[in-house]
Amino acid sequence: MRDPLVLAVAQPRCLARAVVANADAHAEAVRAAGARVVVFPEMSLTGYEFDAAPVDPGDHRLAPVVTACAETGTLALVGAPVAGDRGRRHIGVLAVDGEGARVAYRKMFLGGSEPAHFAPGDAPAVVEVAGWRLGLAVCKDTGIPEHATGTAALGIDAYLAGALDHAAEWGVQAERARRTIAAHRVWVATASFAGSTGGGFTHAAGRSRIWAPDGRVVAEAGPEPDAVVRATLG
């Protein structure tokens, strides 16, 4: 028997390319969440800035997040540009805990202008926490049924995504979540960027949510930055 898992989705205020300030905001969100796992939006550590430098997992600027995770026993899934092989850049997810950080996933399905700046990842990914298997996704991944199917094939209990959408398009996230739930009967969580960022996203959607396997919304944030909501998976 495994224990229930407290999961949070956070949408911290983000400044363009300001990794130091953004790391502090992430650390604050981790402490406020009171959760075992906290999911953050797409490129939450730098903003959606195509020229942002990749963040190395050993970067000293991540120290506030590492410290907050050590204090709370949290795994933080942080959005950031990351490096790949042969000088490639990816939109990635950093898994940060009290021991440090690692690249946990690289976005597989790129949208808009992203292919001119980033390379796609080549495989789905899962992290395991306290017996819970958590599949990872970033934004457009969630709109590609094959992504959820490939991730679910690894054996998952939940499908966790960092996302960025325009405020007028916030309903898209719910449509995608419910499609994933209908196909795979898993928990779904989307941490959705709030505020403004690059790429023309002057009004991002926010409204991060967590859905139960029966399709119910069990936690929902508003559109404003700095919100954190959580639910207990069990």
mmCIF file of N, CA and C in Angstrom, residues 3-4 17 19 35 58 69 95 100 111 119 146 183 195 211 227 230:
data_model
loop_
_atom_site.group_PDB
_atom_site.id
_atom_site.type_symbol
_atom_site.label_atom_id
_atom_site.label_comp_id
_atom_site.label_asym_id
_atom_site.label_seq_id
_atom_site.Cartn_x
_atom_site.Cartn_y
_atom_site.Cartn_z
ATOM 1 N N ASP A 3 1.176 5.519 0.268
ATOM 2 C CA ASP A 3 0.500 6.653 0.892
ATOM 3 C C ASP A 3 -0.067 7.586 -0.170
ATOM 4 N N PRO A 4 -1.103 8.358 0.173
ATOM 5 C CA PRO A 4 -1.567 9.403 -0.755
ATOM 6 C C PRO A 4 -0.436 10.385 -1.054
ATOM 7 N N ARG A 17 14.184 36.284 -18.314
ATOM 8 C CA ARG A 17 15.592 35.888 -18.204
ATOM 9 C C ARG A 17 16.181 36.113 -16.816
ATOM 10 N N VAL A 19 16.820 34.631 -13.881
ATOM 11 C CA VAL A 19 16.827 33.337 -13.213
ATOM 12 C C VAL A 19 16.933 33.488 -11.697
ATOM 13 N N ALA A 35 3.416 20.537 -0.346
ATOM 14 C CA ALA A 35 3.148 19.382 -1.190
ATOM 15 C C ALA A 35 4.411 18.554 -1.376
ATOM 16 N N GLY A 58 23.420 22.056 -12.600
ATOM 17 C CA GLY A 58 24.333 22.427 -11.527
ATOM 18 C C GLY A 58 24.455 23.917 -11.295
ATOM 19 N N CYS A 69 13.286 22.857 -1.352
ATOM 20 C CA CYS A 69 12.888 21.446 -1.484
ATOM 21 C C CYS A 69 13.455 20.614 -0.340
ATOM 22 N N ALA A 95 13.950 18.459 -12.693
ATOM 23 C CA ALA A 95 13.464 17.871 -11.445
ATOM 24 C C ALA A 95 14.421 18.308 -10.339
ATOM 25 N N GLY A 100 19.633 18.423 -5.278
ATOM 26 C CA GLY A 100 20.090 19.126 -6.470
ATOM 27 C C GLY A 100 19.064 19.031 -7.585
ATOM 28 N N GLY A 111 5.740 23.827 -30.951
ATOM 29 C CA GLY A 111 4.704 24.566 -31.652
ATOM 30 C C GLY A 111 5.154 25.957 -32.031
ATOM 31 N N ALA A 119 15.232 22.155 -30.324
ATOM 32 C CA ALA A 119 15.107 20.820 -30.901
ATOM 33 C C ALA A 119 14.103 20.025 -30.076
ATOM 34 N N GLU A 146 -0.773 10.890 -29.164
ATOM 35 C CA GLU A 146 0.308 9.911 -29.163
ATOM 36 C C GLU A 146 1.288 10.146 -28.013
ATOM 37 N N ALA A 183 -8.953 8.541 -22.111
ATOM 38 C CA ALA A 183 -8.160 7.490 -22.740
ATOM 39 C C ALA A 183 -7.386 6.648 -21.734
ATOM 40 N N GLY A 195 0.342 35.842 -15.894
ATOM 41 C CA GLY A 195 1.021 37.121 -16.089
ATOM 42 C C GLY A 195 1.374 37.323 -17.546
ATOM 43 N N TRP A 211 -7.032 17.560 -12.182
ATOM 44 C CA TRP A 211 -8.239 16.780 -12.461
ATOM 45 C C TRP A 211 -8.081 15.375 -11.890
ATOM 46 N N ALA A 227 -0.252 32.293 -7.641
ATOM 47 C CA ALA A 227 -1.189 31.343 -7.063
ATOM 48 C C ALA A 227 -0.575 29.947 -7.000
ATOM 49 N N ARG A 230 -3.434 22.877 -4.511
ATOM 50 C CA ARG A 230 -2.982 21.492 -4.350
ATOM 51 C C ARG A 230 -4.168 20.555 -4.161
#
